PDB file of N, CA and C in Angstrom:
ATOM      1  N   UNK W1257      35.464  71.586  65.758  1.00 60.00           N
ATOM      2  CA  UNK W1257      34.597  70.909  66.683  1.00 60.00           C
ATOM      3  C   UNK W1257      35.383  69.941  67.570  1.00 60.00           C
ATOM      4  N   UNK W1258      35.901  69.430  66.818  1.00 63.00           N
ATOM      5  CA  UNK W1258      37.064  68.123  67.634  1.00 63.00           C
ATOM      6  C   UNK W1258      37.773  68.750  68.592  1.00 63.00           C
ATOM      7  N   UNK W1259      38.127  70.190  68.103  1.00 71.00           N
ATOM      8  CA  UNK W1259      39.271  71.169  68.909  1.00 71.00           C
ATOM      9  C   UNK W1259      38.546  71.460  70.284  1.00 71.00           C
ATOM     10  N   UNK W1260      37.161  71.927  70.504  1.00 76.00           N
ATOM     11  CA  UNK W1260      36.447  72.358  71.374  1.00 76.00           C
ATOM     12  C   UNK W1260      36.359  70.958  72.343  1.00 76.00           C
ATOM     13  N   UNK W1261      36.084  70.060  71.930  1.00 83.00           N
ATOM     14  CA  UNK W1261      35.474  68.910  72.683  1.00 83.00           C
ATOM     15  C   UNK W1261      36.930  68.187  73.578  1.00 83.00           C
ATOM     16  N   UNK W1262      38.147  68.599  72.832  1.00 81.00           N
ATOM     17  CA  UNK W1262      39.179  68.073  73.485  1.00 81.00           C
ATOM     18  C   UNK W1262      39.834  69.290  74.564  1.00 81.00           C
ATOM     19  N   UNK W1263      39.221  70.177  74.526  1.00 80.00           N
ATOM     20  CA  UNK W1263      39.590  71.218  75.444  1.00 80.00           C
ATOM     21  C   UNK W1263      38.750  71.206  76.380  1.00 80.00           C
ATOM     22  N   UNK W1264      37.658  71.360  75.987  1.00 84.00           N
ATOM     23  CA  UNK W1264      36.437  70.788  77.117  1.00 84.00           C
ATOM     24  C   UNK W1264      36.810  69.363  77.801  1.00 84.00           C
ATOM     25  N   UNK W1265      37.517  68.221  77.341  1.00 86.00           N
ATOM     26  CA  UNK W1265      37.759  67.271  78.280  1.00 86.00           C
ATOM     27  C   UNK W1265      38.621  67.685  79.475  1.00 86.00           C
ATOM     28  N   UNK W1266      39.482  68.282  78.722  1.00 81.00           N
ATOM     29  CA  UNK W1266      40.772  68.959  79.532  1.00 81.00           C
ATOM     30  C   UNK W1266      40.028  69.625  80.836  1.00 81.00           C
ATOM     31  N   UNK W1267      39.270  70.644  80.575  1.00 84.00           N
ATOM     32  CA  UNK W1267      38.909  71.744  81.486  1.00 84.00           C
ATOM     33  C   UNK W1267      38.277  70.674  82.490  1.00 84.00           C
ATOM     34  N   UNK W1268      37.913  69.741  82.310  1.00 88.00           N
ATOM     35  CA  UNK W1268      37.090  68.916  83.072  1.00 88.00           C
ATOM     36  C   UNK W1268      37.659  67.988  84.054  1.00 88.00           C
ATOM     37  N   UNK W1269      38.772  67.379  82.984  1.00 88.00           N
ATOM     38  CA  UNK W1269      40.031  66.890  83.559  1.00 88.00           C
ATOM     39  C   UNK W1269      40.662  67.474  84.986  1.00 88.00           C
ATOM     40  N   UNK W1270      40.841  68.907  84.171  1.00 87.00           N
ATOM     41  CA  UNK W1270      41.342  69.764  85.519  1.00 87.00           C
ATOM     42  C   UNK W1270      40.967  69.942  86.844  1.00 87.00           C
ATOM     43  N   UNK W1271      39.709  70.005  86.502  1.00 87.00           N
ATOM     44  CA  UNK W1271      38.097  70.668  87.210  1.00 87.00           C
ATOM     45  C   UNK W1271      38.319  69.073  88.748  1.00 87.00           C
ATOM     46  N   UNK W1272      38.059  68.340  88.216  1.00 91.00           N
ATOM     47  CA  UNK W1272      38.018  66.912  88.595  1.00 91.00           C
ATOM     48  C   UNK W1272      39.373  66.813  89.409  1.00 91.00           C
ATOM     49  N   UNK W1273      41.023  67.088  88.921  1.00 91.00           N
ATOM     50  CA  UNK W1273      41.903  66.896  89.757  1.00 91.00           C
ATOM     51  C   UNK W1273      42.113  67.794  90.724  1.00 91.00           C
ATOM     52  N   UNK W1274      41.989  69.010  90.588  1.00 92.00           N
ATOM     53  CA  UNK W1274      41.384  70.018  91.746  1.00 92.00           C
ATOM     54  C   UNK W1274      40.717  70.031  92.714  1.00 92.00           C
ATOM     55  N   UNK W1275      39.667  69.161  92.119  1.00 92.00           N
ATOM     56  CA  UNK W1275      38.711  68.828  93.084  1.00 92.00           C
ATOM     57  C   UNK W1275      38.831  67.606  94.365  1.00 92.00           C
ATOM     58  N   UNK W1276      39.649  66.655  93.287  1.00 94.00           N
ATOM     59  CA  UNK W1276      40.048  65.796  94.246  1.00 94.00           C
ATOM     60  C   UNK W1276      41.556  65.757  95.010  1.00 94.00           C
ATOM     61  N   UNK W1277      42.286  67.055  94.935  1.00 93.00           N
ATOM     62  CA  UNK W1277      43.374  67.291  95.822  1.00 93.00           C
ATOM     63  C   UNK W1277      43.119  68.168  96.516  1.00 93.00           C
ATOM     64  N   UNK W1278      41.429  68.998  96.684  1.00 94.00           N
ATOM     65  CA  UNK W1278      41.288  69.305  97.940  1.00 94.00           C
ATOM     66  C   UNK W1278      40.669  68.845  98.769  1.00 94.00           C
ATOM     67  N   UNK W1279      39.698  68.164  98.434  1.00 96.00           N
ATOM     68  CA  UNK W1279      39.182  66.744  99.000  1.00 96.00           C
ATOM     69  C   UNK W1279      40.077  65.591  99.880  1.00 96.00           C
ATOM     70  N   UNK W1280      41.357  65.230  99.302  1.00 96.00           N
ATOM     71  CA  UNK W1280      42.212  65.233  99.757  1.00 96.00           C
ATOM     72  C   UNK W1280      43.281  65.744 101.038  1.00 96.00           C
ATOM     73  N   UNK W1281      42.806  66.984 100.666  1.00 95.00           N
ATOM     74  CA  UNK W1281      43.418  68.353 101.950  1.00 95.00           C
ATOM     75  C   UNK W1281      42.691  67.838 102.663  1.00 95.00           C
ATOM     76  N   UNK W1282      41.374  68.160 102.631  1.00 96.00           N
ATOM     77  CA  UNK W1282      40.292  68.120 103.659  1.00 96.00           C
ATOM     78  C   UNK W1282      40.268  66.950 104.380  1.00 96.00           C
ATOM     79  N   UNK W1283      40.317  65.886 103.864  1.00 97.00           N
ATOM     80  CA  UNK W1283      40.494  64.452 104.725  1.00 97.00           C
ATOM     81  C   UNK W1283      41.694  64.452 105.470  1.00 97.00           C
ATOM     82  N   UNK W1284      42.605  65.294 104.866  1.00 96.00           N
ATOM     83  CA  UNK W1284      44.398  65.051 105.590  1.00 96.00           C
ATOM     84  C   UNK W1284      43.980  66.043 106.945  1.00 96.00           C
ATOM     85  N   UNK W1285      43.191  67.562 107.051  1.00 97.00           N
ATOM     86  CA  UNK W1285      43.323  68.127 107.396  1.00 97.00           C
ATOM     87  C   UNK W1285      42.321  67.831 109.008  1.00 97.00           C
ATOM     88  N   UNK W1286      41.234  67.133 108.356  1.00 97.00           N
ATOM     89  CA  UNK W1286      40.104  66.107 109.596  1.00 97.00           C
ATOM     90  C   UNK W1286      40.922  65.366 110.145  1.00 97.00           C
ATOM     91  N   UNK W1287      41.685  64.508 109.981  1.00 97.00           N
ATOM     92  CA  UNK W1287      42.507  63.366 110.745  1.00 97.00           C
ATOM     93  C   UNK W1287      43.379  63.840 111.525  1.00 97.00           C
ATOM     94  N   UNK W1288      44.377  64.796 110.522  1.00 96.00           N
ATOM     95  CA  UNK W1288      45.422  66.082 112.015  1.00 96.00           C
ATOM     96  C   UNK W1288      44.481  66.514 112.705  1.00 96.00           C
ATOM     97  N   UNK W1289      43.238  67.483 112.762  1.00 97.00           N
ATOM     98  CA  UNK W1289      42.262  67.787 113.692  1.00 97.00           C
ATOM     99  C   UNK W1289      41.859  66.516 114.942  1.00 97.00           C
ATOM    100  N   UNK W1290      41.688  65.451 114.342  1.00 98.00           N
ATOM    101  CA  UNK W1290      41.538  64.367 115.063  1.00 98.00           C
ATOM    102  C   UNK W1290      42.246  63.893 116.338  1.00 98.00           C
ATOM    103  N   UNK W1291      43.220  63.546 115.191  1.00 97.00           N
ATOM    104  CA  UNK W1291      44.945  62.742 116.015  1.00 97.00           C
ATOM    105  C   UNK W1291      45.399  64.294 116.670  1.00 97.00           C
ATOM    106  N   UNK W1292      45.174  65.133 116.771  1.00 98.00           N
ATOM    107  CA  UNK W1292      45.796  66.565 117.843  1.00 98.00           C
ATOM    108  C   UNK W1292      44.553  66.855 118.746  1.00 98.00           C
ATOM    109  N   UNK W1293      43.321  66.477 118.498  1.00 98.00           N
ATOM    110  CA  UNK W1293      42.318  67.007 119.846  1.00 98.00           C
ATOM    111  C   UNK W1293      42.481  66.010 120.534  1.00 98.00           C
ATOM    112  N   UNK W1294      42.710  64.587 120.083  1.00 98.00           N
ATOM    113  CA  UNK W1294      42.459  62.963 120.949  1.00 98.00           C
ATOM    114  C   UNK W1294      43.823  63.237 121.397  1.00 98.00           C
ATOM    115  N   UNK W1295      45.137  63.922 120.865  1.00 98.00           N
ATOM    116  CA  UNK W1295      46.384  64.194 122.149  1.00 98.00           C
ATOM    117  C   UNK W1295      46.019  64.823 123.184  1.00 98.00           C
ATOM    118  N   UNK W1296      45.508  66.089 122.808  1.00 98.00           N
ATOM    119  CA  UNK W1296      45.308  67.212 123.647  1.00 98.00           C
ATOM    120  C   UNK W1296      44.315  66.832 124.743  1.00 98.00           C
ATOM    121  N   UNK W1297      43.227  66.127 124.888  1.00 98.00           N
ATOM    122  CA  UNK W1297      42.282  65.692 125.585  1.00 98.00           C
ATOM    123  C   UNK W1297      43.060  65.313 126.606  1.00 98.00           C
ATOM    124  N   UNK W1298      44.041  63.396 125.847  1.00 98.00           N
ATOM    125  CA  UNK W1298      44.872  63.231 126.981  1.00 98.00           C
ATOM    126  C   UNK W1298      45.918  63.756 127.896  1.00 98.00           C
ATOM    127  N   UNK W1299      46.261  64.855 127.069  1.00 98.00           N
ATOM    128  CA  UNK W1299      47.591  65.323 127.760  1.00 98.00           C
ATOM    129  C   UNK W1299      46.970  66.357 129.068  1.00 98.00           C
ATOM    130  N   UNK W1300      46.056  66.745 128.327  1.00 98.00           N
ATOM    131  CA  UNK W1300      45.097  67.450 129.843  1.00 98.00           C
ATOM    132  C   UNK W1300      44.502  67.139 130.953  1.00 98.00           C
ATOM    133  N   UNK W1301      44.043  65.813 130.467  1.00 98.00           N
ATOM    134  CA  UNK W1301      43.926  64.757 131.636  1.00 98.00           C
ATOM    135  C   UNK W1301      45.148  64.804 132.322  1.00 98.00           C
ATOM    136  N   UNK W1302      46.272  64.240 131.989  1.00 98.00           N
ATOM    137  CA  UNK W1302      47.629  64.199 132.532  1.00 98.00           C
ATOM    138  C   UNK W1302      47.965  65.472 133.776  1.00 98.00           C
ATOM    139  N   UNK W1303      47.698  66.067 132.872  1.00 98.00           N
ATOM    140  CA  UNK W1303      48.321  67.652 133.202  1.00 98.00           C
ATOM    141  C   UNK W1303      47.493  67.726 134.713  1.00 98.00           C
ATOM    142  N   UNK W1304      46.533  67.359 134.211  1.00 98.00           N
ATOM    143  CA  UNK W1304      45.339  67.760 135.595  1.00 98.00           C
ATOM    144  C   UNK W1304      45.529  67.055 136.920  1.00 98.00           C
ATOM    145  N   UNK W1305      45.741  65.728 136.094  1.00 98.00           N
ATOM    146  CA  UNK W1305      46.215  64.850 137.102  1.00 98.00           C
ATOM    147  C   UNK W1305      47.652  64.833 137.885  1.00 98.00           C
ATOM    148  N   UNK W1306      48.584  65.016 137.399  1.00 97.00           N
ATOM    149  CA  UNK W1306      49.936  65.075 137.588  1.00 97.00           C
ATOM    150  C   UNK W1306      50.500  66.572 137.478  1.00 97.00           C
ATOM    151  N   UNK W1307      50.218  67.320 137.169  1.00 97.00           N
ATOM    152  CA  UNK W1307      50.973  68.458 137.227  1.00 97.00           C
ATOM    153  C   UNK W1307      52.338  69.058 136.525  1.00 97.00           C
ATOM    154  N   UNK W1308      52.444  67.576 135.799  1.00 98.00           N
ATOM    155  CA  UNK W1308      53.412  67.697 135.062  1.00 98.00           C
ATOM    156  C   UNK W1308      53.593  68.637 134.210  1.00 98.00           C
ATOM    157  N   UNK W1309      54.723  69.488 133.505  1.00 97.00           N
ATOM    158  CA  UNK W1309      54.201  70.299 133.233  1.00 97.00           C
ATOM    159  C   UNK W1309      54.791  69.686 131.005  1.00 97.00           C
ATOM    160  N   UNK W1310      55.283  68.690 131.028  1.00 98.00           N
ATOM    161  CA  UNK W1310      55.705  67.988 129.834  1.00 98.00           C
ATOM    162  C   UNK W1310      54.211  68.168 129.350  1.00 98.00           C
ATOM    163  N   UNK W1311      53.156  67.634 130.145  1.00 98.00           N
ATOM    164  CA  UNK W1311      52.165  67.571 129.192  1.00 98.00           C
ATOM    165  C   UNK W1311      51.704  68.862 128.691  1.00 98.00           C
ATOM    166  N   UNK W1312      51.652  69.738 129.199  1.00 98.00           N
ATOM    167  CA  UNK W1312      52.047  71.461 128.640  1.00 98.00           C
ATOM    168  C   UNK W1312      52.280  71.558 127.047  1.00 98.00           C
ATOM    169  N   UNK W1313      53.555  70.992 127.128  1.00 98.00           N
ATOM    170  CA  UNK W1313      54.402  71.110 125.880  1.00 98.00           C
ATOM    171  C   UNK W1313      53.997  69.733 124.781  1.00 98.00           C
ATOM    172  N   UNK W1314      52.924  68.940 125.295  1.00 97.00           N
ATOM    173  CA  UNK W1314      52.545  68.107 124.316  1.00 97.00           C
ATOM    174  C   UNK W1314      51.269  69.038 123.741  1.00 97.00           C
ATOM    175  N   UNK W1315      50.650  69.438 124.613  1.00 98.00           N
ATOM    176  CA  UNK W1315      49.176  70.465 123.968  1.00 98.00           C
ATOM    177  C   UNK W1315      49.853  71.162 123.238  1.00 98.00           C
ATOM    178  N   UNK W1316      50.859  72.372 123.394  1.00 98.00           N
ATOM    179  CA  UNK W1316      51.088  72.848 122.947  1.00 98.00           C
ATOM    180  C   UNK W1316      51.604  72.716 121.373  1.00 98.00           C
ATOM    181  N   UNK W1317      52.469  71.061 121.522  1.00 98.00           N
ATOM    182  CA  UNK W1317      53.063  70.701 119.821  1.00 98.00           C
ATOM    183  C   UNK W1317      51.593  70.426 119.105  1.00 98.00           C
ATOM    184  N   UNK W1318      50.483  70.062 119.717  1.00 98.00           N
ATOM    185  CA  UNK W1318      49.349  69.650 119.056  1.00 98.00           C
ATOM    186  C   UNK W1318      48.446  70.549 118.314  1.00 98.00           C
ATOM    187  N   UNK W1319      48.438  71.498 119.433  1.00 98.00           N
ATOM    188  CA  UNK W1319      47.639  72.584 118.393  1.00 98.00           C
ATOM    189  C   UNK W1319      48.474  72.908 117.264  1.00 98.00           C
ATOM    190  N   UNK W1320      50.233  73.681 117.583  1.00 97.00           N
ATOM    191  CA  UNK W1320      50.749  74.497 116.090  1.00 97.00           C
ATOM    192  C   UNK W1320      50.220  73.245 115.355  1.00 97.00           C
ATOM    193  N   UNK W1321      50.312  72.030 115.325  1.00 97.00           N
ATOM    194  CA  UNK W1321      50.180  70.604 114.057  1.00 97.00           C
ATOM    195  C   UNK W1321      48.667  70.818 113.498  1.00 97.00           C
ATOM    196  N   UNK W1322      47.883  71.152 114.795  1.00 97.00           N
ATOM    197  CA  UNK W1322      46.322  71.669 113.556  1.00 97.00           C
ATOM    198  C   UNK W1322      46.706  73.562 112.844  1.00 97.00           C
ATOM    199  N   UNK W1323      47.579  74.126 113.504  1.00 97.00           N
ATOM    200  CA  UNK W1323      47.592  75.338 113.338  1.00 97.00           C
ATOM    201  C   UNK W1323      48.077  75.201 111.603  1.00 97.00           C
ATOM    202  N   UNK W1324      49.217  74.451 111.755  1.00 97.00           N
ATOM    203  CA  UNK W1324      50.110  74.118 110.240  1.00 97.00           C
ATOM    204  C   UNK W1324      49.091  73.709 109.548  1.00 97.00           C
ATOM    205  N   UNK W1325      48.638  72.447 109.620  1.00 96.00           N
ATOM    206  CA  UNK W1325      47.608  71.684 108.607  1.00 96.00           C
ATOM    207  C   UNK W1325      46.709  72.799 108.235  1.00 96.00           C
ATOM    208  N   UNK W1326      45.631  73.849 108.985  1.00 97.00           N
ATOM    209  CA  UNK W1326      44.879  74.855 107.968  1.00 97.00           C
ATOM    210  C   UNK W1326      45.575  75.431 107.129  1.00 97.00           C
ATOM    211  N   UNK W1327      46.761  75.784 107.879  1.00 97.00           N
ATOM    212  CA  UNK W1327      47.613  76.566 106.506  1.00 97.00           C
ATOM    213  C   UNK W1327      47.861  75.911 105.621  1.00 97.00           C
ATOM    214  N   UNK W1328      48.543  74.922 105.568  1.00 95.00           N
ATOM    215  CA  UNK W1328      48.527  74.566 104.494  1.00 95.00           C
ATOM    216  C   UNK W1328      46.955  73.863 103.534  1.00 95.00           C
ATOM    217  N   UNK W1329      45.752  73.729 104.491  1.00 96.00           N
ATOM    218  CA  UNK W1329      44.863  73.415 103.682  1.00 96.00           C
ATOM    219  C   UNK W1329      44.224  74.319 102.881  1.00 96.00           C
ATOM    220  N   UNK W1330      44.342  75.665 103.624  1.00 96.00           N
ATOM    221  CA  UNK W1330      44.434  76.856 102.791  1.00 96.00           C
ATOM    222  C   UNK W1330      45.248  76.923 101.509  1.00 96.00           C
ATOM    223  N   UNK W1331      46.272  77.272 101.893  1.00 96.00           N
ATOM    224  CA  UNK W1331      47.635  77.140 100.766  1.00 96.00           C
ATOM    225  C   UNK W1331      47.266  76.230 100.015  1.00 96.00           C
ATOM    226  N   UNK W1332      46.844  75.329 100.405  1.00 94.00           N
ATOM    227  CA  UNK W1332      46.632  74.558  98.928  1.00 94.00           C
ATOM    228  C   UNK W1332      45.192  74.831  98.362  1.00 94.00           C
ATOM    229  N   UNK W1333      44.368  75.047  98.714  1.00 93.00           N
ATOM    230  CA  UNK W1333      43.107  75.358  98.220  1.00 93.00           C
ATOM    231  C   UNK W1333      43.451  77.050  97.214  1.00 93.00           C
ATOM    232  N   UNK W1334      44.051  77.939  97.674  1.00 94.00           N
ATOM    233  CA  UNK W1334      43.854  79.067  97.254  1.00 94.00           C
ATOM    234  C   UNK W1334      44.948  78.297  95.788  1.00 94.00           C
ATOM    235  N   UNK W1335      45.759  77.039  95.641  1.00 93.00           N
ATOM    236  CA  UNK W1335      46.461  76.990  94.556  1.00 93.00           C
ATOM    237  C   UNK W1335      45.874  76.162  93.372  1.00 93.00           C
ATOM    238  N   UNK W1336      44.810  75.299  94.599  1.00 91.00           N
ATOM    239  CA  UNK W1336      43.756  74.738  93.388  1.00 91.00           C
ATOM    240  C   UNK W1336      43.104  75.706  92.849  1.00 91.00           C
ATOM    241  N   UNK W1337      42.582  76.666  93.258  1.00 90.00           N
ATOM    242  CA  UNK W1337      41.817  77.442  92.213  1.00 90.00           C
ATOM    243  C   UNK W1337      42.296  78.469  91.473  1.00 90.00           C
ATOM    244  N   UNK W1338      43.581  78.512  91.606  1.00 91.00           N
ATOM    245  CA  UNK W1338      44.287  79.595  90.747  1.00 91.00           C
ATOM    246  C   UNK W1338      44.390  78.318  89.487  1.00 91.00           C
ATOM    247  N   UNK W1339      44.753  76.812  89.629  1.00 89.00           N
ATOM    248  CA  UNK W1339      44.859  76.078  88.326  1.00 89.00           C
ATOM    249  C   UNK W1339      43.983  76.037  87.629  1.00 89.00           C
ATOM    250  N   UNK W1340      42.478  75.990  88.677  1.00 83.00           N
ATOM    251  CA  UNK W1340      41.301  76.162  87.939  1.00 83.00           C
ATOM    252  C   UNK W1340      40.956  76.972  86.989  1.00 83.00           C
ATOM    253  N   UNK W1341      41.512  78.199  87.649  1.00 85.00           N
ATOM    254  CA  UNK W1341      40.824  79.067  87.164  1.00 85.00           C
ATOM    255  C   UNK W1341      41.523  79.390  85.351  1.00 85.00           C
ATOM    256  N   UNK W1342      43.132  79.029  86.009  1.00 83.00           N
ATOM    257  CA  UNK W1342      43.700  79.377  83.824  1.00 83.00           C
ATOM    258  C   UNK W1342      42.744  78.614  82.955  1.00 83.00           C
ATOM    259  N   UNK W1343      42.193  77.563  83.342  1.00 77.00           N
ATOM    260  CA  UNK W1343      41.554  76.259  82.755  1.00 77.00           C
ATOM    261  C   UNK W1343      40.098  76.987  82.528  1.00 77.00           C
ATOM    262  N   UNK W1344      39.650  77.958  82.908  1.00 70.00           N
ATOM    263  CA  UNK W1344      38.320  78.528  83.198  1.00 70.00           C
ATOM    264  C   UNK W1344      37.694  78.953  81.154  1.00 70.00           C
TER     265      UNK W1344
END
């Protein structure tokens, strides 16, 4: 009985740190979404305005930076639930 109840903490344990390192992702992954549309906005303004074409290449570093962050919020989600799941 003792054996069950301390494995059951565990699984729960797990359940819980999983949960909160993608939770985690997800907040990391809203703020890059954030801080790269509030670049991109301005740099288009710029662009529009000036013609420059630098601001080009600032949109451009902004999106791959949300492009990276899904991946990896992916990547890490598909690794939380593979931990989950041995724990299952």
């Amino acid at each position: 009985m003792a054996n069950e109840t301390t494995t059951s903490k565990a699984k729960q344990s797990v359940a819980q740190s999983t949960a909160i390192a993608v939770q985690d992702a997800a907040d990391n992954l809203r703020n890059l979404n954030t801080i790269s549309t509030t670049a991109i906005g301005v740099a288009l303004s710029e662009l529009l305005a000036t013609g420059d074409p630098k601001y080009a290449q600032v949109i451009e570093q902004a999106q791959k930076i949300m492009e990276k962050g899904t991946a990896n919020f992916a990547e890490l989600g598909a690794k939380a639930a593979e931990v989950a799941k041995k724990f299952e």
